[in-house]
Amino acid sequence: MRIRRCAILLIEPRESAVFDFGSLLRGGDGVARRRRLVALAAHLDAEVEIDAEACRVLTALSPGEWTGAAAADVPEACLAFLLESGLVLSDAPAHATMAARDQRMRDAHWHPLAATLHAFTRWDGVEAVAHMRESGLDRAEGLRASLGPPPAADPPGDGEGVVLPWAPPTAFDALLARRTTCRNFDTARALPFDSFAQVLQRVFAAQAQVHVAEDTVFMKKNVPSGGGLHPIDCHLVLQRVEGMADGIYRYDPLRHALHPQPAPDVPVRAFLEQAMAGQHWFADAHCAAVLVPRFDRSFWKYRQHAKAYRVVLMEAGHLSQMLYLAATEAGLGAFVTGAVNDRQLERALGLDPARQGILAIGGFGWRAPRMETAEFDPAGEVWAPRGE
Ligand SMILES: Cc1cc2nc3c(=O)[nH]c(=O)nc-3n(C[C@H](O)[C@H](O)[C@H](O)COP(=O)(O)O)c2cc1C
């Protein structure tokens, strides 16, 4: 059997602090601190606690070159643990699954820090709403009371600076003014098929195509994209869209077409609420667009590149803003959220986490007649038109 270390691995010396009543009784500060070594390997589903010996072995083994296990001088129990956890790989059939996962990370050309950040900031089964509400952090006053004032910007310079003129408003300004994150969707009204299709066309469709070769097509879209690669796919979760069965679809930007996917194992509304960490105010949206980057498409050009992951994140922001504006122009409400249970979605959408991920969910639909959940509309552009 030959072995090598996994491709992407960070070892973190971590200290955890827990309340310790015994410490208080002994006159201490009531906190017990424990230091340990944690292995963060991007191809694994979870972090792995390791001891000093495993750490020594991991730092000594090559991630590139295969070594005979006998020659590697690793104590038997330690090697068994490292193989079992997937931190060390072997060419034996028994370890083929882990070796294949590691190989997929190698093939995708991740920058190691980006891979680690991405892998260990994914959520599974998180419910983010109750905690925020209980701690009062869902309101501006509660934030100020709990956390103090937010850091202010450094003074931009002395004096008044060059004060710029406000341009006379145009139709574009009126559109921008109506862009307000929608947290109240109308559950009684279906979204017309044509409005739905138009928003998708403006946000996600290829407006033009360049065929470089049979297997190489570049797209021109309404949003910019790092390297012109447009690596972010759109998977849709629909409910109450005229002419469309409720469920999950994949969007083809080249043909402006939808492909039905296997149904979620719970009703669509419940699926969306879980996917968005309990944010029930977004779960009623008629259309939820899951932004699914194909990282390997970006990293095909930008291999192990320090900026490539950041650029993909920025692209999600462009898509999101375009979705807000396209929906607003169609008279609809829109939102984006980064509070997503991405691991759960990866499973439901059948994604390969070595190559793909979930960055955010944007959505749109009819606004409800009444505001139940707060929206940020201080000028009354959406909920109370000026003059009323
Ligand atoms: C990247 C991103 C993530 C966001 N995530 C959430 C979220 O998880 N939940 C939510 O209710 N709003 C979310 N929002 C919306 C913001 O709360 C909202 O933009 C902000 O309060 C300003 O309001 P406005 O969009 O109406 O101007 C997000 C916005 C952005 C840009």
Short mmCIF file of C-alpha atoms and ligand atoms in Angstrom, two decimals:
data_model
loop_
_atom_site.label_atom_id
_atom_site.label_comp_id
_atom_site.label_asym_id
_atom_site.label_seq_id
_atom_site.Cartn_x
_atom_site.Cartn_y
_atom_site.Cartn_z
CA MET A 1 0.00 0.00 0.00
CA ARG A 2 1.23 3.49 -0.89
CA ILE A 3 0.15 6.61 0.98
CA ARG A 4 0.24 10.40 0.68
CA ARG A 5 -1.22 13.34 2.54
CA CYS A 6 -4.45 14.98 1.37
CA ALA A 7 -3.96 17.96 -0.95
CA ILE A 8 -5.43 20.82 1.10
CA LEU A 9 -4.87 20.85 4.83
CA LEU A 10 -4.62 23.54 7.50
CA ILE A 11 -3.78 22.64 11.09
CA GLU A 12 -5.21 25.09 13.61
CA PRO A 13 -4.00 25.29 17.21
CA ARG A 14 -7.36 26.11 18.84
CA GLU A 15 -8.37 27.12 22.34
CA SER A 16 -11.94 26.58 23.51
CA ALA A 17 -13.30 28.26 26.62
CA VAL A 18 -16.28 26.87 28.55
CA PHE A 19 -17.95 27.94 31.78
CA ASP A 20 -16.42 26.03 34.72
CA PHE A 21 -18.17 26.29 38.08
CA GLY A 22 -15.29 24.45 39.77
CA SER A 23 -12.90 27.14 38.65
CA LEU A 24 -15.15 29.79 40.24
CA LEU A 25 -15.18 27.86 43.54
CA ARG A 26 -11.40 27.71 43.46
CA GLY A 27 -11.30 31.49 43.10
CA GLY A 28 -10.57 31.41 39.38
CA ASP A 29 -12.30 33.27 36.54
CA GLY A 30 -14.93 30.55 36.01
CA VAL A 31 -13.59 29.60 32.60
CA ALA A 32 -11.95 26.31 31.63
CA ARG A 33 -9.65 26.56 28.61
CA ARG A 34 -8.64 23.61 26.46
CA ARG A 35 -6.05 23.72 23.72
CA ARG A 36 -6.05 21.20 20.89
CA LEU A 37 -4.97 20.70 17.29
CA VAL A 38 -7.71 20.72 14.68
CA ALA A 39 -7.12 19.51 11.11
CA LEU A 40 -9.16 21.40 8.51
CA ALA A 41 -9.08 19.39 5.29
CA ALA A 42 -11.25 20.90 2.59
CA HIS A 43 -12.33 17.57 1.04
CA LEU A 44 -13.82 16.35 4.34
CA ASP A 45 -17.27 17.06 5.75
CA ALA A 46 -15.97 17.95 9.21
CA GLU A 47 -12.88 19.08 11.06
CA VAL A 48 -10.77 16.39 12.74
CA GLU A 49 -9.08 16.69 16.13
CA ILE A 50 -5.54 15.32 15.97
CA ASP A 51 -2.74 14.70 18.46
CA ALA A 52 0.87 15.84 18.25
CA GLU A 53 1.99 12.56 16.67
CA ALA A 54 -0.61 12.77 13.89
CA CYS A 55 0.43 16.39 13.35
CA ARG A 56 4.07 15.30 12.99
CA VAL A 57 3.12 12.62 10.45
CA LEU A 58 0.94 15.01 8.45
CA THR A 59 3.68 17.61 8.21
CA ALA A 60 6.24 14.97 7.19
CA LEU A 61 4.19 13.22 4.48
CA SER A 62 4.20 14.58 0.94
CA PRO A 63 0.82 15.56 -0.53
CA GLY A 64 2.19 15.01 -4.04
CA GLU A 65 4.39 11.95 -3.94
CA TRP A 66 3.10 8.48 -3.04
CA THR A 67 5.26 6.71 -0.43
CA GLY A 68 5.31 3.04 0.55
CA ALA A 69 3.44 2.82 3.87
CA ALA A 70 6.14 0.57 5.31
CA ALA A 71 8.88 3.08 4.50
CA ALA A 72 6.93 6.04 5.89
CA ASP A 73 7.73 5.24 9.52
CA VAL A 74 4.21 5.91 10.86
CA PRO A 75 3.03 4.06 13.99
CA GLU A 76 0.30 1.56 13.07
CA ALA A 77 -2.51 3.06 15.16
CA CYS A 78 -1.72 6.57 13.98
CA LEU A 79 -1.74 5.51 10.33
CA ALA A 80 -5.05 3.68 10.80
CA PHE A 81 -6.59 6.83 12.32
CA LEU A 82 -5.27 9.11 9.58
CA LEU A 83 -6.48 6.78 6.82
CA GLU A 84 -9.87 6.35 8.45
CA SER A 85 -10.34 10.13 8.85
CA GLY A 86 -9.24 10.81 5.26
CA LEU A 87 -6.33 13.07 6.19
CA VAL A 88 -3.97 10.50 4.67
CA LEU A 89 -4.93 8.69 1.46
CA SER A 90 -3.88 5.34 0.14
CA ASP A 91 -4.09 3.51 -3.17
CA ALA A 92 -5.85 0.57 -1.47
CA PRO A 93 -9.44 -0.11 -2.63
CA ALA A 94 -10.67 0.26 0.97
CA HIS A 95 -9.74 3.98 0.89
CA ALA A 96 -10.86 4.69 -2.66
CA THR A 97 -13.78 6.96 -1.68
CA MET A 98 -11.58 9.38 0.27
CA ALA A 99 -8.89 9.31 -2.40
CA ALA A 100 -11.51 10.20 -5.03
CA ARG A 101 -12.82 13.14 -2.94
CA ASP A 102 -9.30 14.43 -2.51
CA GLN A 103 -8.63 14.02 -6.24
CA ARG A 104 -11.71 16.09 -7.10
CA MET A 105 -10.32 18.96 -5.00
CA ARG A 106 -6.99 18.68 -6.81
CA ASP A 107 -8.72 18.66 -10.21
CA ALA A 108 -10.70 21.81 -9.37
CA HIS A 109 -7.51 23.88 -8.81
CA TRP A 110 -8.62 25.55 -5.55
CA HIS A 111 -6.39 28.05 -3.81
CA PRO A 112 -5.85 26.30 -0.43
CA LEU A 113 -7.08 29.19 1.73
CA ALA A 114 -10.16 29.74 -0.42
CA ALA A 115 -10.95 26.02 -0.29
CA THR A 116 -10.65 25.98 3.49
CA LEU A 117 -12.72 29.13 3.98
CA HIS A 118 -15.42 27.82 1.66
CA ALA A 119 -15.54 24.31 3.11
CA PHE A 120 -15.74 25.36 6.75
CA THR A 121 -18.20 28.23 6.47
CA ARG A 122 -20.99 26.10 5.01
CA TRP A 123 -24.15 25.60 7.09
CA ASP A 124 -26.28 22.53 7.63
CA GLY A 125 -29.54 22.69 9.58
CA VAL A 126 -28.85 26.15 11.01
CA GLU A 127 -31.86 28.10 12.30
CA ALA A 128 -30.66 31.69 12.40
CA VAL A 129 -33.89 33.53 13.17
CA ALA A 130 -34.85 32.55 16.73
CA HIS A 131 -31.43 33.42 18.17
CA MET A 132 -31.41 36.84 16.50
CA ARG A 133 -34.90 37.59 17.77
CA GLU A 134 -34.22 36.38 21.32
CA SER A 135 -31.02 38.37 21.58
CA GLY A 136 -32.72 41.50 20.15
CA LEU A 137 -30.16 41.64 17.33
CA ASP A 138 -32.89 41.72 14.66
CA ARG A 139 -33.59 45.42 15.30
CA ALA A 140 -31.36 48.48 14.93
CA GLU A 141 -32.04 49.62 18.52
CA GLY A 142 -31.19 46.15 19.89
CA LEU A 143 -27.94 46.08 17.92
CA ARG A 144 -26.93 49.48 19.30
CA ALA A 145 -27.87 48.50 22.86
CA SER A 146 -25.99 45.16 22.76
CA LEU A 147 -22.97 46.02 20.67
CA GLY A 148 -22.48 49.76 21.18
CA PRO A 149 -22.16 52.12 18.21
CA PRO A 150 -20.89 50.70 14.91
CA PRO A 151 -17.35 51.77 13.95
CA ALA A 152 -17.52 55.15 12.26
CA ALA A 153 -15.62 55.92 9.06
CA ASP A 154 -12.40 57.87 9.46
CA PRO A 155 -12.97 61.57 8.59
CA PRO A 156 -12.53 61.71 4.81
CA GLY A 157 -10.50 64.94 4.98
CA ASP A 158 -10.45 68.51 6.27
CA GLY A 159 -13.15 71.09 5.55
CA GLU A 160 -16.17 70.53 3.37
CA GLY A 161 -14.35 69.00 0.43
CA VAL A 162 -15.78 69.34 -3.08
CA VAL A 163 -19.55 69.14 -2.66
CA LEU A 164 -21.07 67.48 -5.71
CA PRO A 165 -24.36 68.47 -7.36
CA TRP A 166 -27.38 66.17 -7.21
CA ALA A 167 -28.45 65.41 -10.78
CA PRO A 168 -32.12 65.90 -11.70
CA PRO A 169 -33.88 62.54 -11.21
CA THR A 170 -34.58 60.33 -14.20
CA ALA A 171 -36.65 57.18 -14.64
CA PHE A 172 -33.58 55.20 -13.59
CA ASP A 173 -33.47 57.02 -10.26
CA ALA A 174 -37.16 56.27 -9.75
CA LEU A 175 -36.44 52.59 -10.37
CA LEU A 176 -33.51 52.61 -7.93
CA ALA A 177 -35.64 54.34 -5.29
CA ARG A 178 -38.21 51.51 -5.41
CA ARG A 179 -35.52 48.83 -4.86
CA THR A 180 -36.22 47.67 -1.34
CA THR A 181 -35.55 44.21 0.02
CA CYS A 182 -38.94 42.47 0.05
CA ARG A 183 -39.83 40.41 3.11
CA ASN A 184 -43.56 40.20 2.41
CA PHE A 185 -44.71 38.10 -0.53
CA ASP A 186 -48.29 37.56 -1.66
CA THR A 187 -49.30 33.93 -1.14
CA ALA A 188 -52.72 34.47 -2.78
CA ARG A 189 -51.52 35.58 -6.19
CA ALA A 190 -49.74 33.66 -8.93
CA LEU A 191 -46.79 35.21 -10.75
CA PRO A 192 -47.51 35.67 -14.48
CA PHE A 193 -45.35 33.43 -16.63
CA ASP A 194 -44.18 36.30 -18.86
CA SER A 195 -42.98 38.49 -15.97
CA PHE A 196 -41.18 35.51 -14.49
CA ALA A 197 -39.47 34.70 -17.80
CA GLN A 198 -38.53 38.34 -18.38
CA VAL A 199 -36.75 38.69 -15.03
CA LEU A 200 -34.77 35.50 -15.68
CA GLN A 201 -33.89 36.70 -19.18
CA ARG A 202 -32.50 39.97 -17.88
CA VAL A 203 -30.57 38.51 -14.97
CA PHE A 204 -29.31 35.13 -16.09
CA ALA A 205 -29.70 34.71 -19.88
CA ALA A 206 -26.81 34.86 -22.33
CA GLN A 207 -27.49 37.95 -24.44
CA ALA A 208 -24.93 36.77 -27.02
CA GLN A 209 -22.65 33.77 -27.43
CA VAL A 210 -19.17 33.22 -28.83
CA HIS A 211 -18.43 29.64 -29.93
CA VAL A 212 -14.68 29.11 -29.66
CA ALA A 213 -14.89 25.36 -30.21
CA GLU A 214 -17.49 22.62 -29.99
CA ASP A 215 -16.92 22.39 -26.23
CA THR A 216 -15.99 26.03 -25.49
CA VAL A 217 -18.67 28.71 -25.47
CA PHE A 218 -18.33 32.17 -23.95
CA MET A 219 -21.41 34.15 -23.00
CA LYS A 220 -22.22 37.84 -22.96
CA LYS A 221 -24.62 38.62 -20.11
CA ASN A 222 -26.13 41.75 -18.58
CA VAL A 223 -23.76 41.36 -15.62
CA PRO A 224 -19.96 41.50 -15.74
CA SER A 225 -17.97 38.38 -14.88
CA GLY A 226 -14.32 37.87 -13.89
CA GLY A 227 -12.49 36.49 -16.92
CA GLY A 228 -15.79 36.51 -18.85
CA LEU A 229 -16.38 32.99 -17.55
CA HIS A 230 -19.83 33.42 -15.96
CA PRO A 231 -19.28 30.51 -13.57
CA ILE A 232 -22.48 31.03 -11.56
CA ASP A 233 -25.39 28.77 -12.50
CA CYS A 234 -28.96 29.36 -11.43
CA HIS A 235 -31.13 26.66 -9.87
CA LEU A 236 -34.71 27.75 -9.31
CA VAL A 237 -37.24 26.84 -6.66
CA LEU A 238 -40.72 27.83 -7.84
CA GLN A 239 -44.15 28.08 -6.29
CA ARG A 240 -47.26 29.79 -7.67
CA VAL A 241 -45.69 30.64 -11.03
CA GLU A 242 -48.33 30.45 -13.77
CA GLY A 243 -47.76 27.53 -16.13
CA MET A 244 -45.02 25.95 -13.99
CA ALA A 245 -45.43 23.07 -11.56
CA ASP A 246 -44.09 23.93 -8.10
CA GLY A 247 -40.62 22.45 -7.66
CA ILE A 248 -36.93 22.72 -8.54
CA TYR A 249 -35.57 23.62 -11.98
CA ARG A 250 -32.21 24.29 -13.58
CA TYR A 251 -31.90 27.28 -15.86
CA ASP A 252 -30.04 27.02 -19.18
CA PRO A 253 -28.69 30.51 -19.98
CA LEU A 254 -27.84 29.59 -23.59
CA ARG A 255 -31.38 28.46 -24.49
CA HIS A 256 -33.29 30.51 -21.88
CA ALA A 257 -34.96 27.26 -20.85
CA LEU A 258 -35.88 25.46 -17.64
CA HIS A 259 -35.26 21.81 -16.85
CA PRO A 260 -37.31 20.17 -14.07
CA GLN A 261 -35.28 18.47 -11.34
CA PRO A 262 -36.29 15.86 -8.75
CA ALA A 263 -38.86 17.22 -6.30
CA PRO A 264 -37.67 18.17 -2.81
CA ASP A 265 -38.68 15.72 -0.09
CA VAL A 266 -40.77 18.36 1.71
CA PRO A 267 -43.25 20.94 0.29
CA VAL A 268 -41.57 23.82 -1.53
CA ARG A 269 -42.33 26.44 1.12
CA ALA A 270 -40.88 24.28 3.91
CA PHE A 271 -37.89 23.46 1.71
CA LEU A 272 -37.16 27.15 1.20
CA GLU A 273 -37.59 28.04 4.86
CA GLN A 274 -35.07 25.33 5.84
CA ALA A 275 -32.73 26.33 3.02
CA MET A 276 -32.75 29.94 4.23
CA ALA A 277 -32.08 29.08 7.88
CA GLY A 278 -35.63 29.70 9.09
CA GLN A 279 -36.17 33.06 7.35
CA HIS A 280 -39.91 32.52 6.85
CA TRP A 281 -40.25 36.03 5.34
CA PHE A 282 -38.43 34.90 2.18
CA ALA A 283 -39.99 31.42 1.98
CA ASP A 284 -43.17 32.72 0.33
CA ALA A 285 -41.35 34.16 -2.68
CA HIS A 286 -42.75 32.87 -5.97
CA CYS A 287 -39.27 32.33 -7.40
CA ALA A 288 -36.07 31.62 -5.46
CA ALA A 289 -32.91 31.64 -7.54
CA VAL A 290 -30.11 29.64 -5.91
CA LEU A 291 -26.75 31.04 -7.04
CA VAL A 292 -24.57 28.00 -7.69
CA PRO A 293 -20.99 28.75 -8.73
CA ARG A 294 -19.08 26.17 -10.69
CA PHE A 295 -15.76 27.02 -9.06
CA ASP A 296 -13.87 24.66 -11.35
CA ARG A 297 -14.91 26.78 -14.36
CA SER A 298 -13.36 29.87 -12.79
CA PHE A 299 -10.32 28.00 -11.48
CA TRP A 300 -9.81 26.37 -14.90
CA LYS A 301 -8.41 29.74 -15.95
CA TYR A 302 -7.31 31.07 -12.52
CA ARG A 303 -5.54 28.02 -11.07
CA GLN A 304 -4.73 28.18 -7.32
CA HIS A 305 -5.22 31.93 -7.82
CA ALA A 306 -5.31 34.15 -4.71
CA LYS A 307 -8.12 36.35 -6.10
CA ALA A 308 -10.30 33.85 -7.97
CA TYR A 309 -12.64 32.94 -5.10
CA ARG A 310 -13.19 36.60 -4.20
CA VAL A 311 -14.04 37.37 -7.81
CA VAL A 312 -16.73 34.66 -7.86
CA LEU A 313 -18.24 36.11 -4.69
CA MET A 314 -18.36 39.54 -6.30
CA GLU A 315 -20.12 38.12 -9.31
CA ALA A 316 -22.90 36.85 -7.05
CA GLY A 317 -23.34 40.46 -5.93
CA HIS A 318 -23.72 41.64 -9.51
CA LEU A 319 -26.34 39.00 -10.23
CA SER A 320 -28.18 39.89 -7.07
CA GLN A 321 -28.34 43.60 -7.88
CA MET A 322 -29.49 42.82 -11.41
CA LEU A 323 -32.20 40.58 -9.98
CA TYR A 324 -33.38 43.37 -7.65
CA LEU A 325 -33.55 45.87 -10.51
CA ALA A 326 -35.18 43.53 -13.04
CA ALA A 327 -37.81 42.48 -10.51
CA THR A 328 -38.43 46.07 -9.36
CA GLU A 329 -38.86 47.18 -12.96
CA ALA A 330 -41.46 44.42 -13.41
CA GLY A 331 -43.39 45.74 -10.38
CA LEU A 332 -42.22 42.87 -8.16
CA GLY A 333 -40.40 42.61 -4.85
CA ALA A 334 -36.94 41.03 -4.61
CA PHE A 335 -34.44 39.86 -2.00
CA VAL A 336 -31.06 38.26 -1.52
CA THR A 337 -29.78 36.27 1.44
CA GLY A 338 -26.43 34.77 2.30
CA ALA A 339 -27.86 32.99 5.36
CA VAL A 340 -28.32 29.66 3.60
CA ASN A 341 -27.94 26.05 4.69
CA ASP A 342 -25.61 25.31 1.83
CA ARG A 343 -24.77 21.71 2.73
CA GLN A 344 -28.46 20.82 2.77
CA LEU A 345 -28.91 22.52 -0.60
CA GLU A 346 -25.86 20.80 -2.06
CA ARG A 347 -27.47 17.45 -1.24
CA ALA A 348 -30.91 18.46 -2.50
CA LEU A 349 -29.55 19.84 -5.77
CA GLY A 350 -27.08 16.99 -6.26
CA LEU A 351 -23.98 19.22 -6.32
CA ASP A 352 -20.36 18.12 -6.03
CA PRO A 353 -18.92 20.27 -3.18
CA ALA A 354 -15.41 19.95 -4.61
CA ARG A 355 -16.48 21.83 -7.73
CA GLN A 356 -19.72 23.62 -6.87
CA GLY A 357 -21.30 25.51 -4.00
CA ILE A 358 -24.08 27.82 -2.92
CA LEU A 359 -23.28 31.48 -2.40
CA ALA A 360 -26.67 33.05 -1.93
CA ILE A 361 -30.33 32.83 -2.76
CA GLY A 362 -32.06 35.69 -4.53
CA GLY A 363 -35.78 35.74 -5.08
CA PHE A 364 -38.69 37.69 -6.43
CA GLY A 365 -42.47 37.73 -6.62
CA TRP A 366 -45.56 39.80 -5.94
CA ARG A 367 -45.45 41.88 -2.80
CA ALA A 368 -48.12 41.15 -0.20
CA PRO A 369 -50.85 43.76 0.28
CA ARG A 370 -49.68 44.32 3.90
CA MET A 371 -46.26 44.52 5.53
CA GLU A 372 -45.97 41.92 8.33
CA THR A 373 -42.16 41.67 8.42
CA ALA A 374 -40.18 44.92 8.52
CA GLU A 375 -38.64 46.31 5.37
CA PHE A 376 -36.24 49.21 5.04
CA ASP A 377 -38.26 51.82 3.22
CA PRO A 378 -37.62 55.06 5.14
CA ALA A 379 -38.71 57.29 2.24
CA GLY A 380 -41.98 55.38 1.80
CA GLU A 381 -41.22 54.60 -1.84
CA VAL A 382 -42.80 51.16 -1.70
CA TRP A 383 -45.23 50.96 1.18
CA ALA A 384 -46.54 54.50 1.55
CA PRO A 385 -46.10 56.56 -1.59
CA ARG A 386 -45.05 60.16 -0.95
CA GLY A 387 -47.95 62.53 -0.39
CA GLU A 388 -50.21 59.95 1.26
C1 LIG B 1 -25.22 39.88 0.49
C2 LIG B 1 -26.50 40.24 1.21
C3 LIG B 1 -27.03 39.35 2.12
C4 LIG B 1 -28.23 39.63 2.77
N1 LIG B 1 -28.75 38.72 3.63
C5 LIG B 1 -29.96 38.96 4.19
C6 LIG B 1 -30.54 38.01 5.06
O1 LIG B 1 -29.97 36.95 5.33
N2 LIG B 1 -31.77 38.25 5.57
C7 LIG B 1 -32.43 39.41 5.31
O2 LIG B 1 -33.55 39.58 5.79
N3 LIG B 1 -31.89 40.35 4.50
C8 LIG B 1 -30.68 40.15 3.94
N4 LIG B 1 -30.13 41.08 3.11
C9 LIG B 1 -30.85 42.32 2.83
C10 LIG B 1 -30.34 43.46 3.70
O3 LIG B 1 -30.81 43.30 5.01
C11 LIG B 1 -30.84 44.77 3.10
O4 LIG B 1 -30.22 44.95 1.84
C12 LIG B 1 -30.52 45.96 4.00
O5 LIG B 1 -31.25 45.90 5.20
C13 LIG B 1 -30.84 47.28 3.31
O6 LIG B 1 -32.20 47.30 2.89
P1 LIG B 1 -32.59 47.51 1.36
O7 LIG B 1 -32.06 46.36 0.55
O8 LIG B 1 -34.10 47.53 1.35
O9 LIG B 1 -32.00 48.81 0.94
C14 LIG B 1 -28.91 40.84 2.49
C15 LIG B 1 -28.35 41.75 1.59
C16 LIG B 1 -27.15 41.45 0.96
C17 LIG B 1 -26.58 42.44 -0.02
#
